[in-house]
Every structure is written in C-alpha cells, then in structure tokens.
CSV table of C-alpha atoms in Angstrom, one decimal:
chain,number,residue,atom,x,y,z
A,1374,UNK,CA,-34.0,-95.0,-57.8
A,1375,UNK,CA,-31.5,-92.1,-58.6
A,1376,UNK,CA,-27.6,-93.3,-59.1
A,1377,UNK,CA,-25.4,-90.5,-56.6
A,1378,UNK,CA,-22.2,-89.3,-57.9
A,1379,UNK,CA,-20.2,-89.4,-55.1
A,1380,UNK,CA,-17.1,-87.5,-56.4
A,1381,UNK,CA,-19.2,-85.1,-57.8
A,1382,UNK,CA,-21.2,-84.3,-54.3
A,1383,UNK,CA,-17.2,-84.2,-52.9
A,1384,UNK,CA,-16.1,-82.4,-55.7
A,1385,UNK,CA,-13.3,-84.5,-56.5
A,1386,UNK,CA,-11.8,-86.6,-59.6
A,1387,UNK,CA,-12.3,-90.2,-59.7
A,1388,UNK,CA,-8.6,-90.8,-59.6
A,1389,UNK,CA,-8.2,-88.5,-56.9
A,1390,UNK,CA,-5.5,-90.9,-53.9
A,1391,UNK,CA,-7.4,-91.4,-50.3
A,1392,UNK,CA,-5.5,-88.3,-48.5
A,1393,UNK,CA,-7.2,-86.5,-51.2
A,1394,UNK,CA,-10.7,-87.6,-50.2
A,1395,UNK,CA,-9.9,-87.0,-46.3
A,1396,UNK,CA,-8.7,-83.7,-46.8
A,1397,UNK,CA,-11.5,-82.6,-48.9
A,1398,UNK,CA,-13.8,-84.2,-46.4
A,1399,UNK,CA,-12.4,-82.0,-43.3
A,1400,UNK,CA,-12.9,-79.1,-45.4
A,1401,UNK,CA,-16.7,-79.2,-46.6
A,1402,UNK,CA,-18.0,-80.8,-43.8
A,1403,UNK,CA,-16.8,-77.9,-41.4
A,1404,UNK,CA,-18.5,-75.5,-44.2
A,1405,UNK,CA,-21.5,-76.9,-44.0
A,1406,UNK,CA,-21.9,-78.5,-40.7
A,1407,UNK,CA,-25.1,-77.4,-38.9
A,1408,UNK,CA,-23.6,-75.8,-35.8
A,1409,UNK,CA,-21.3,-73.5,-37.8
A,1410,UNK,CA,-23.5,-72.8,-41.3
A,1411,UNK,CA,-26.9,-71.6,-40.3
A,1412,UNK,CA,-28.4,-70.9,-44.3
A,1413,UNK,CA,-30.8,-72.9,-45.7
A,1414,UNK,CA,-30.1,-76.5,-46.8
A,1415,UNK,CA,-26.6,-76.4,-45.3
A,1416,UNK,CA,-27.7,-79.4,-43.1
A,1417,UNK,CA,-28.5,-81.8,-45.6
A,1418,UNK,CA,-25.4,-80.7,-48.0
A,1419,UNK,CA,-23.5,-82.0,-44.4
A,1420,UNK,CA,-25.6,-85.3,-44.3
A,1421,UNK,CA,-24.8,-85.4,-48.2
A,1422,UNK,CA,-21.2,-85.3,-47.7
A,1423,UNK,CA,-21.1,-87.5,-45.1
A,1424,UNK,CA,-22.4,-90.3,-46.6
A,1425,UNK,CA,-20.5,-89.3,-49.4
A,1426,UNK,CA,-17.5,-89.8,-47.2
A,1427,UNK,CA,-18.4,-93.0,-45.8
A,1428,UNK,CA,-18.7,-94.8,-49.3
A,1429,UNK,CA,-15.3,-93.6,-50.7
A,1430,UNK,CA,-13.4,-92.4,-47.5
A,1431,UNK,CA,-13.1,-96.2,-46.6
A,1432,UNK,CA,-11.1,-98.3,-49.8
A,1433,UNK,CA,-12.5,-101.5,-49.5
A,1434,UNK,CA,-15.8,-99.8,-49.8
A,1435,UNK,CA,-14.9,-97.2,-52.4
A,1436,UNK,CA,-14.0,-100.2,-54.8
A,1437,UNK,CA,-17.3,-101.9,-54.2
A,1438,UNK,CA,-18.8,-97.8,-55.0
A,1439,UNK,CA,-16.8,-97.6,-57.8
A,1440,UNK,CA,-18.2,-101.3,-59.1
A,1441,UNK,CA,-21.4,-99.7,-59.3
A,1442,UNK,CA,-19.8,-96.4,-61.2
A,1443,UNK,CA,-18.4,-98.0,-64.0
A,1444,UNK,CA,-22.3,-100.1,-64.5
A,1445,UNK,CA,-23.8,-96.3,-64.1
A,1446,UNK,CA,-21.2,-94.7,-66.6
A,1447,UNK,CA,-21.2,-97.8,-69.4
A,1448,UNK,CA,-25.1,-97.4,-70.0
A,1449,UNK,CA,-27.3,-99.9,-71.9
A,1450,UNK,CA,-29.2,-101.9,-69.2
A,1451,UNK,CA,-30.0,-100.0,-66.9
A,1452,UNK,CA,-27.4,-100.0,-63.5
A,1453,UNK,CA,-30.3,-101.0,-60.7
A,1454,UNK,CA,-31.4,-104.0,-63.6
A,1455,UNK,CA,-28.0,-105.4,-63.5
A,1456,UNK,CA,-28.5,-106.6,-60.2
A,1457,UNK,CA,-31.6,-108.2,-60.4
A,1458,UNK,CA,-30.2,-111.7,-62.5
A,1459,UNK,CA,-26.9,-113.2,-62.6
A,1460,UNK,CA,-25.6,-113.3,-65.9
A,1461,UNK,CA,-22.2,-113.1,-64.4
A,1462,UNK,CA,-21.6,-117.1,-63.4
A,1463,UNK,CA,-21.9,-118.0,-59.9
A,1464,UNK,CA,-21.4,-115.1,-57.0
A,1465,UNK,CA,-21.2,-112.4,-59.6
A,1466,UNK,CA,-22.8,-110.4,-61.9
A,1467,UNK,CA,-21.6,-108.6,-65.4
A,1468,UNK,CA,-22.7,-105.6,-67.5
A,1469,UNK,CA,-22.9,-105.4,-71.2
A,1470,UNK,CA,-19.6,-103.5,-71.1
A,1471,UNK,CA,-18.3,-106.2,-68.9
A,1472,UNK,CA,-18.0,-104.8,-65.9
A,1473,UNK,CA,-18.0,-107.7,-63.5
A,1474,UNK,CA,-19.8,-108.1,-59.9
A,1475,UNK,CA,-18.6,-110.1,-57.4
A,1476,UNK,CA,-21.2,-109.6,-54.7
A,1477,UNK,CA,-21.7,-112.2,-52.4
A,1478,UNK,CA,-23.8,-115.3,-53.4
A,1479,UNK,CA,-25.4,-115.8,-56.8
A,1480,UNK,CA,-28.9,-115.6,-55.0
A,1481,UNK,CA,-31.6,-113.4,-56.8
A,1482,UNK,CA,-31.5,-110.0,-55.2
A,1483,UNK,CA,-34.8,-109.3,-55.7
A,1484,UNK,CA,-35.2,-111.6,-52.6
A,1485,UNK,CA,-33.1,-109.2,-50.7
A,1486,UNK,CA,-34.5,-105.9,-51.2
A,1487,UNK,CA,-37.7,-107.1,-52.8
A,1488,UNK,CA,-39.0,-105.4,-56.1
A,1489,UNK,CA,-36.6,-103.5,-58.1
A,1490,UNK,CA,-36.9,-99.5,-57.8
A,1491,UNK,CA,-38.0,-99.5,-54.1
A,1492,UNK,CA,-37.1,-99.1,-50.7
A,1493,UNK,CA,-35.3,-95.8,-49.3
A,1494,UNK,CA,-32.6,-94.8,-53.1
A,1495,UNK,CA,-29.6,-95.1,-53.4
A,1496,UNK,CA,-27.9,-94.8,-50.2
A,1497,UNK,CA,-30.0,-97.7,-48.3
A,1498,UNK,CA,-29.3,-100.1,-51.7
A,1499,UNK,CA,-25.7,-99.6,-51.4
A,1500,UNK,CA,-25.7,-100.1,-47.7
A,1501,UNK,CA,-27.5,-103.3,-48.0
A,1502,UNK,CA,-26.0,-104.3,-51.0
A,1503,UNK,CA,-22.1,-103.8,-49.5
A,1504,UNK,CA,-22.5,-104.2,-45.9
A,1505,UNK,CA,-23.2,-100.8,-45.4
A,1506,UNK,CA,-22.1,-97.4,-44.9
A,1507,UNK,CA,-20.3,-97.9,-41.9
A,1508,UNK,CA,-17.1,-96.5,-40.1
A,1509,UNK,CA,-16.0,-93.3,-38.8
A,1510,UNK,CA,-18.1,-90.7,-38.7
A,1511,UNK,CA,-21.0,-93.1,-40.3
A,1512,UNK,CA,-23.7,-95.9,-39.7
A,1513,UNK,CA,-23.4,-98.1,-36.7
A,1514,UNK,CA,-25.3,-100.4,-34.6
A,1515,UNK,CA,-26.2,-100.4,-31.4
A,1516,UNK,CA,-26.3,-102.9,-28.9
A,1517,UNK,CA,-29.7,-103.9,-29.7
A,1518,UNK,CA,-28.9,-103.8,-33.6
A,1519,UNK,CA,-30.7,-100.5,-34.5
A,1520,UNK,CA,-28.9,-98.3,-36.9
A,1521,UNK,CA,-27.9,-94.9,-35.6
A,1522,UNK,CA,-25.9,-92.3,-37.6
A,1523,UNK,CA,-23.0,-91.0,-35.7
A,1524,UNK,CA,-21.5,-87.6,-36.6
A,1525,UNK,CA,-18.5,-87.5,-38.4
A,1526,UNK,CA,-15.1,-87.1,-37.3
A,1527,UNK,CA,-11.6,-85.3,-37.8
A,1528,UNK,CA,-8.3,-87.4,-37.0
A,1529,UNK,CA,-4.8,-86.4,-36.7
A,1530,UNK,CA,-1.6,-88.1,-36.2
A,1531,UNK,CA,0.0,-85.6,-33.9
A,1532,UNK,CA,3.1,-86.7,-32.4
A,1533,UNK,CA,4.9,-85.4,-28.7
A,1534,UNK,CA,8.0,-86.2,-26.6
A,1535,UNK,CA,8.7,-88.7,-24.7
A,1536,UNK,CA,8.9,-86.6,-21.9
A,1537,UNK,CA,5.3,-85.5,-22.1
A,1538,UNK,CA,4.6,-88.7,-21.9
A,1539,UNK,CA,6.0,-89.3,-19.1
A,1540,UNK,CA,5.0,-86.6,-17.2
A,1541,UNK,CA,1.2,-86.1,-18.8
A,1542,UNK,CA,-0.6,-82.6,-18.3
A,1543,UNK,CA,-1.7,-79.8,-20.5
A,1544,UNK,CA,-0.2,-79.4,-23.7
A,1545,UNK,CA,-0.5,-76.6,-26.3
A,1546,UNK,CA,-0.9,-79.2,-29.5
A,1547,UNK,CA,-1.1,-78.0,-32.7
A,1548,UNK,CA,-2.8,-79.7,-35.6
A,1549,UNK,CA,-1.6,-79.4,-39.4
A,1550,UNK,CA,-4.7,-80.1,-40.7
A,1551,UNK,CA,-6.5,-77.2,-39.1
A,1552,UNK,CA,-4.1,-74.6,-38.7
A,1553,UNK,CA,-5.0,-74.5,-35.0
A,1554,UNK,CA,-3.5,-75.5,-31.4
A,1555,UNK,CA,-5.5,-76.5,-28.7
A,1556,UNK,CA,-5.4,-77.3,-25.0
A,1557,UNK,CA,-4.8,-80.9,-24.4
A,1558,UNK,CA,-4.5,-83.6,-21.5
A,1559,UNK,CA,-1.9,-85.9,-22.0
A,1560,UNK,CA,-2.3,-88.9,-19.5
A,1561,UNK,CA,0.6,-90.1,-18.4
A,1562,UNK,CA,2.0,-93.2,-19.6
A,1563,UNK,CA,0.5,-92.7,-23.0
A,1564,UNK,CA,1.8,-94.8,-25.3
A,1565,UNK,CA,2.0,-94.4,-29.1
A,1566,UNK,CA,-1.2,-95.4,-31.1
A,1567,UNK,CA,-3.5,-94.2,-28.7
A,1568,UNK,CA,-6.1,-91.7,-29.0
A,1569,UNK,CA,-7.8,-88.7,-27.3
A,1570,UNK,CA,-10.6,-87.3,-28.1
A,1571,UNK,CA,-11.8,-83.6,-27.8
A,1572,UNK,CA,-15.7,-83.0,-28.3
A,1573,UNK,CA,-16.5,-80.4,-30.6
A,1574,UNK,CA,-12.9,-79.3,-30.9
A,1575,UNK,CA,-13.3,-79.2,-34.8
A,1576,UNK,CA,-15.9,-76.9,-35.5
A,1577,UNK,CA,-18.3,-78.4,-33.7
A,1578,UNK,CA,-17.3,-82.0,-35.0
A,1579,UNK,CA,-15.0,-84.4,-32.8
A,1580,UNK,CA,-11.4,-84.2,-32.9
A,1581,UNK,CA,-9.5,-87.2,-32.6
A,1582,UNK,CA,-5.8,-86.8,-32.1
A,1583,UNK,CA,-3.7,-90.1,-32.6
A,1584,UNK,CA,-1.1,-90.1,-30.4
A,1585,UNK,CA,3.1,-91.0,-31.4
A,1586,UNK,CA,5.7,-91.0,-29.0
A,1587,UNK,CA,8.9,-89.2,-31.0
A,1588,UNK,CA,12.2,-91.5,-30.8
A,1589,UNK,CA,14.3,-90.3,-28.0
A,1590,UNK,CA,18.0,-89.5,-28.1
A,1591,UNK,CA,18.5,-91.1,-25.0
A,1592,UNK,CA,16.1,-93.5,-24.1
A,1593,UNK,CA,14.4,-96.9,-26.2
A,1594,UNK,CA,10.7,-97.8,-24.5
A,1595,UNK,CA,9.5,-100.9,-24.2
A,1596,UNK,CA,5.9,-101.1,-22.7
A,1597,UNK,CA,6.4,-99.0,-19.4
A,1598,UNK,CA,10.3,-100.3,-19.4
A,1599,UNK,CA,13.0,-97.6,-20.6
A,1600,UNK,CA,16.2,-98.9,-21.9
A,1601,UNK,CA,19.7,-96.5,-21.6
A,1602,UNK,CA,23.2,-96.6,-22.7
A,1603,UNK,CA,25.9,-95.3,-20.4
A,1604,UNK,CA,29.7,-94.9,-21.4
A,1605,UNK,CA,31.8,-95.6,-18.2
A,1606,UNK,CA,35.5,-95.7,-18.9
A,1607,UNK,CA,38.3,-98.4,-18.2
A,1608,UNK,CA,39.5,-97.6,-14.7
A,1609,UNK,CA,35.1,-97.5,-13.9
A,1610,UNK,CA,34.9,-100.9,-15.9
A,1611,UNK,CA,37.8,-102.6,-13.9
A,1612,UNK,CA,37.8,-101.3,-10.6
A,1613,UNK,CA,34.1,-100.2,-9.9
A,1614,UNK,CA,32.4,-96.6,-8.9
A,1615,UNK,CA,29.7,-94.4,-9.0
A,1616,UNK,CA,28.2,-93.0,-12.0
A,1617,UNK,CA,26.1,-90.5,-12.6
A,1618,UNK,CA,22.8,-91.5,-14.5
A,1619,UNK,CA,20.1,-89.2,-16.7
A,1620,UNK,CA,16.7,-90.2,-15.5
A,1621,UNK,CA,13.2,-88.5,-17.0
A,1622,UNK,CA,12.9,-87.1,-13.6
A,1623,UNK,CA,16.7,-85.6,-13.1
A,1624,UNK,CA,20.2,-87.7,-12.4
A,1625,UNK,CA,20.7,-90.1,-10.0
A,1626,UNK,CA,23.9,-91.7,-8.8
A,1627,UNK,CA,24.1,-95.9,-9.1
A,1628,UNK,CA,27.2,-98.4,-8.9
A,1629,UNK,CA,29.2,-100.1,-10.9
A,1630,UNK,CA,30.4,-103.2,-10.0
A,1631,UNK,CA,34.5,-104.0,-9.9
A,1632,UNK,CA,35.3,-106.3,-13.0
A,1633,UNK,CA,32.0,-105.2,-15.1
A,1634,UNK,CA,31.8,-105.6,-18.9
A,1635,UNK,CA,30.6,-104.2,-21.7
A,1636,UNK,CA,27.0,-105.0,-22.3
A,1637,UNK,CA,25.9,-105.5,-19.1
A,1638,UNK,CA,22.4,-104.4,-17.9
A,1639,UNK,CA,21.3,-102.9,-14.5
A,1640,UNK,CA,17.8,-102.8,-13.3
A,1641,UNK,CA,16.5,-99.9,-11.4
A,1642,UNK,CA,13.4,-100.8,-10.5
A,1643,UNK,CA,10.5,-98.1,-10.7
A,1644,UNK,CA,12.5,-95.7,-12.5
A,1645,UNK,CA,10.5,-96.5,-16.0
A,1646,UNK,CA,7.5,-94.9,-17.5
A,1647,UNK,CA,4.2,-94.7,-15.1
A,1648,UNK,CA,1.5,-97.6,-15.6
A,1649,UNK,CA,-1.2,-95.5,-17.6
A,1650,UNK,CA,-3.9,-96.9,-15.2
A,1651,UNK,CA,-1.9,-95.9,-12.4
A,1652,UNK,CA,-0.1,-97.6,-9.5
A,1653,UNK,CA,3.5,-99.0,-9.9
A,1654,UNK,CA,5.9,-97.8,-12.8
A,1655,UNK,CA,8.3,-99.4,-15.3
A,1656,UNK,CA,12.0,-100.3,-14.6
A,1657,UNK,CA,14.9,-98.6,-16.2
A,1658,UNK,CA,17.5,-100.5,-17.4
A,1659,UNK,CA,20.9,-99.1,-17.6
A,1660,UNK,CA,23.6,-100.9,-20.5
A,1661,UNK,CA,26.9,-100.0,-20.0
A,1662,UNK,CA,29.2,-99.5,-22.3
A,1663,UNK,CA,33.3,-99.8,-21.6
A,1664,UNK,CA,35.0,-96.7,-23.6
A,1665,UNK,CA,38.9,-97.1,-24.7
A,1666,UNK,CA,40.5,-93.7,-24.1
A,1667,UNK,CA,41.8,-91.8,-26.7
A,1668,UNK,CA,44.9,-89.2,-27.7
A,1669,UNK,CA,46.7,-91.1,-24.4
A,1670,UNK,CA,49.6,-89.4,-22.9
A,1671,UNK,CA,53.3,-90.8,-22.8
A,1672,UNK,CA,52.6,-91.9,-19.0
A,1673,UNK,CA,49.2,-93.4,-20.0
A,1674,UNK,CA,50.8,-95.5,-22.6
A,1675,UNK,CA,53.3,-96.6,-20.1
A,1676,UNK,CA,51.0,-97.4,-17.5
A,1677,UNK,CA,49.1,-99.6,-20.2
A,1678,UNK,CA,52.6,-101.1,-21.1
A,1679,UNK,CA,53.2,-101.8,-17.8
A,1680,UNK,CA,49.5,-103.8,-17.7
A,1681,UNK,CA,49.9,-105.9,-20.6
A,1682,UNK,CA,53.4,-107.0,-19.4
A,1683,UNK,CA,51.4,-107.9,-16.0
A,1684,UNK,CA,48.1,-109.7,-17.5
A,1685,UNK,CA,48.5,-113.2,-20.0
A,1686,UNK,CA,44.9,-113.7,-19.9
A,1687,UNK,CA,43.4,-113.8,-23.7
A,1688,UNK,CA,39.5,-113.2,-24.2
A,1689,UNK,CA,39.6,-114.6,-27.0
A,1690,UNK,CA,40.6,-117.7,-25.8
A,1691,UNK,CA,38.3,-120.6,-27.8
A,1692,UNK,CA,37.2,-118.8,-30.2
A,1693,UNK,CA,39.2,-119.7,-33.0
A,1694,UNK,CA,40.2,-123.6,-33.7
C-alpha cells in the first residue's frame, strides 16, 4: 500500500493555515473538474484532490493525517507496520522516532482491516482507520448505511442588509472568492447563519452562500422581533403626542402617552420581520428616549425657571440613605 502526500497532490506546504487549504481547494478543483476540463485524466486529478481535501480541509482529521506523515517521513519500520502491534501502551501506538498514536483501543488492527498490505490503499485505510473521509464535499452515508461520494462544494460567507431580508427577492450577490456575482433569491425572513444553495453555480460544483445579516443603524433583531430607539423631546415626554416612526416598510405615526419616561417600550404588533415559513410577522418595539434641549433661549430658560419654582417633587427620592 502506497503512502499519499496530501500536500503534495494540493500543492501546498505542510504549515500552510486552513484558509490556505480552502482556497487552494476552490481553485484546482474548478481546473480540473469534469464538466469544465475535458483532457485526459482531468477526472481523476478532481477525485484526487478531493479526497485530498477531505483529509486535510477538516482539522481534527488533518491532525489524525498528519499522525500518519510524521510515521511516513521518520522511516525505519515501515509506516503501514506500525499499526499492526501496540508498542505504544494502551490505546496508542509509537514509532521508532517516537511519534505517538493515539487511535482508539489498543486492539490488534489486523483484526480490523485483516492482513497488512490489503484492501482498497491508502485512502480506504485512512477512512477506516479515522472514521473516514467524511464532510463537505466527501464520503457519506445513506440512509441504509452505503457509502456514496458526494461532489464537493464551494462556501462563502456573503453578507446583505437587513432590508433585503426583510423584503426577500432577487439579488445581484457577489462572491469574493470567485470574482463573480450571481442572481440570487433571498427568502424573506432569512436570518443570519443560514444557507442557500445554487446548483452548479461554481463551475459546475455547488455554491453555498452562508448568509449574515449586516448590523443596522436603526434597528437590533431579535428572532422576527425588531427593536428601535426614538428621541421624543420634553414637551412630547410630559404632555403626550404623535410621533412619527421609521418602519422597514415606510413611517408610520403612533402615540405617546402624557407623563411617559425614558425607557419605555411600545409594541406594535406585526410591524417586525416576516416569519420565514410564512404567516404572521414579528412585533416592533419602539424605546423612547426623553431628549433635554439644548443652546435654550432667554424665554426657554424662564419658562424652565418658572417649572422648577412650581414642581418639589425629587426622582431621586430613596435613593441615597
């Protein structure tokens, strides 16, 4: 059984960071995928790649891979003998160089893939050996437990407004990695975190775009709720009115109360994000906030004067001993 280099099929340093290994990933596999590189061999340079991808793409399994590696580069005993006895204690096993294995139980692994030097190379021993290949874009299981290779995939964080959101339809979205836009349907009520999926978008492999919902310089969302901040000014505060209110779907005119403070919340019911399965929307909830006028005139400052003369009453009343 053949060791495979899997940096040197990706062309990539050892020490190379995971970004590194995605990006190079995107790249050769739309060279030499199937649909858009018709020479000779270019399919199995994709399936090479791919798996390529699967055992170093993924962390966990790149430092079970790289295990492996440093038996391959040490030499001596041979790497596929060094897992055939457990010189390494219980649960593990160690090279002459002492590189140590921590793989599983310390049963003999001959009486998990049988005789030494068969079965289907390199590729099926690691997959057995570390749980397998799995993952984007790798091997899965069906429902009944058969293995299936799934193509592999392109991802990108791509983030849009919250208005989009809101109001879903085609958007032009363009993705960094590619260099491209594309036409995409943005549900509405997405929320951040979730994906969509365009089939072939990528050069004939899936495109994944993992959607963020930008901050908003008026509005906080919670679920499907929306949360706003309203400046109202004294006179408003103390005597009541109507205000105008920013909605996502245009202004709308609400009440204050006489007598309302700072901090308090108003619910308008409905007027919130859509449910993304449909059927009733969120609530917006609108916090006001009490402004103090500034640069007041001489009259103003009378007229305040004239209030503080009139009121005795002391909010602060209690709080100090």
């Amino acid at each position: 059984m053949d060791f495979k280099d899997y940096y040197k099929i990706l062309g990539i340093d050892r020490a190379a960071d995971q970004k590194t290994i995605t990006k190079t990933f995107r790249r050769l596999a739309r060279e030499s995928h199937p649909d858009v590189n018709k020479k000779k061999g270019a399919e199995e340079r994709f399936k090479e790649i791919n798996e390529a991808y699967q055992a170093l793409g993924d962390a966990e399994k790149r430092a079970k891979y790289d295990q492996i590696y440093d038996a391959y580069k040490s030499g001596g005993v041979p790497w596929q003998d060094l897992f055939g006895r457990t010189t390494g204690g219980p649960g593990g096993w160690s090279t002459p160089g002492g590189v140590t294995f921590e793989v599983g139980n310390a049963e003999d692994l001959e009486q998990i893939f049988g005789r030494r030097g068969t079965g289907g190379g390199f590729s099926d021993f690691f997959e057995q050996l570390f749980g397998g290949l799995g993952g984007a874009g790798g091997i899965g299981r069906t429902r009944a437990g058969t293995r299936t290779r799934e193509q592999p995939r392109l991802e990108s964080v791509i983030e849009i407004p919250l208005e989009d959101a809101y109001h879903g339809g085609q958007r032009k979205i363009g993705v960094p990695e590619m260099g491209r836009s594309f036409d995409v349907e943005i549900p509405r009520g997405v929320r951040s975190g979730q994906t969509i999926r365009l089939a072939g978008a990528a050069d004939g492999l899936d495109l994944y775009l993992k959607l963020q919902i930008a901050p908003h310089r008026l509005f906080e969302r919670t679920d499907d709720d929306l949360t706003l901040e309203v400046p109202i000014t004294v006179s408003e505060a103390a005597l009541g009115g109507e205000i105008e209110v920013p909605t996502l779907d245009g202004k709308i005119t609400m009440t204050v109360p006489a007598e309302t403070q700072t901090g308090r919340r108003f619910r308008l019911k409905g007027l919130g994000m859509p449910h993304a399965r449909g059927g009733a929307r969120g609530d917006l909830y609108v916090k006001v906030k009490v402004v103090v006028p500034t640069g007041l005139t001489t009259r103003e400052r009378e007229l305040f004067e004239e209030l503080r003369k009139t009121r005795h009453d002391n909010p602060r009343h209690g709080l100090l001993p």
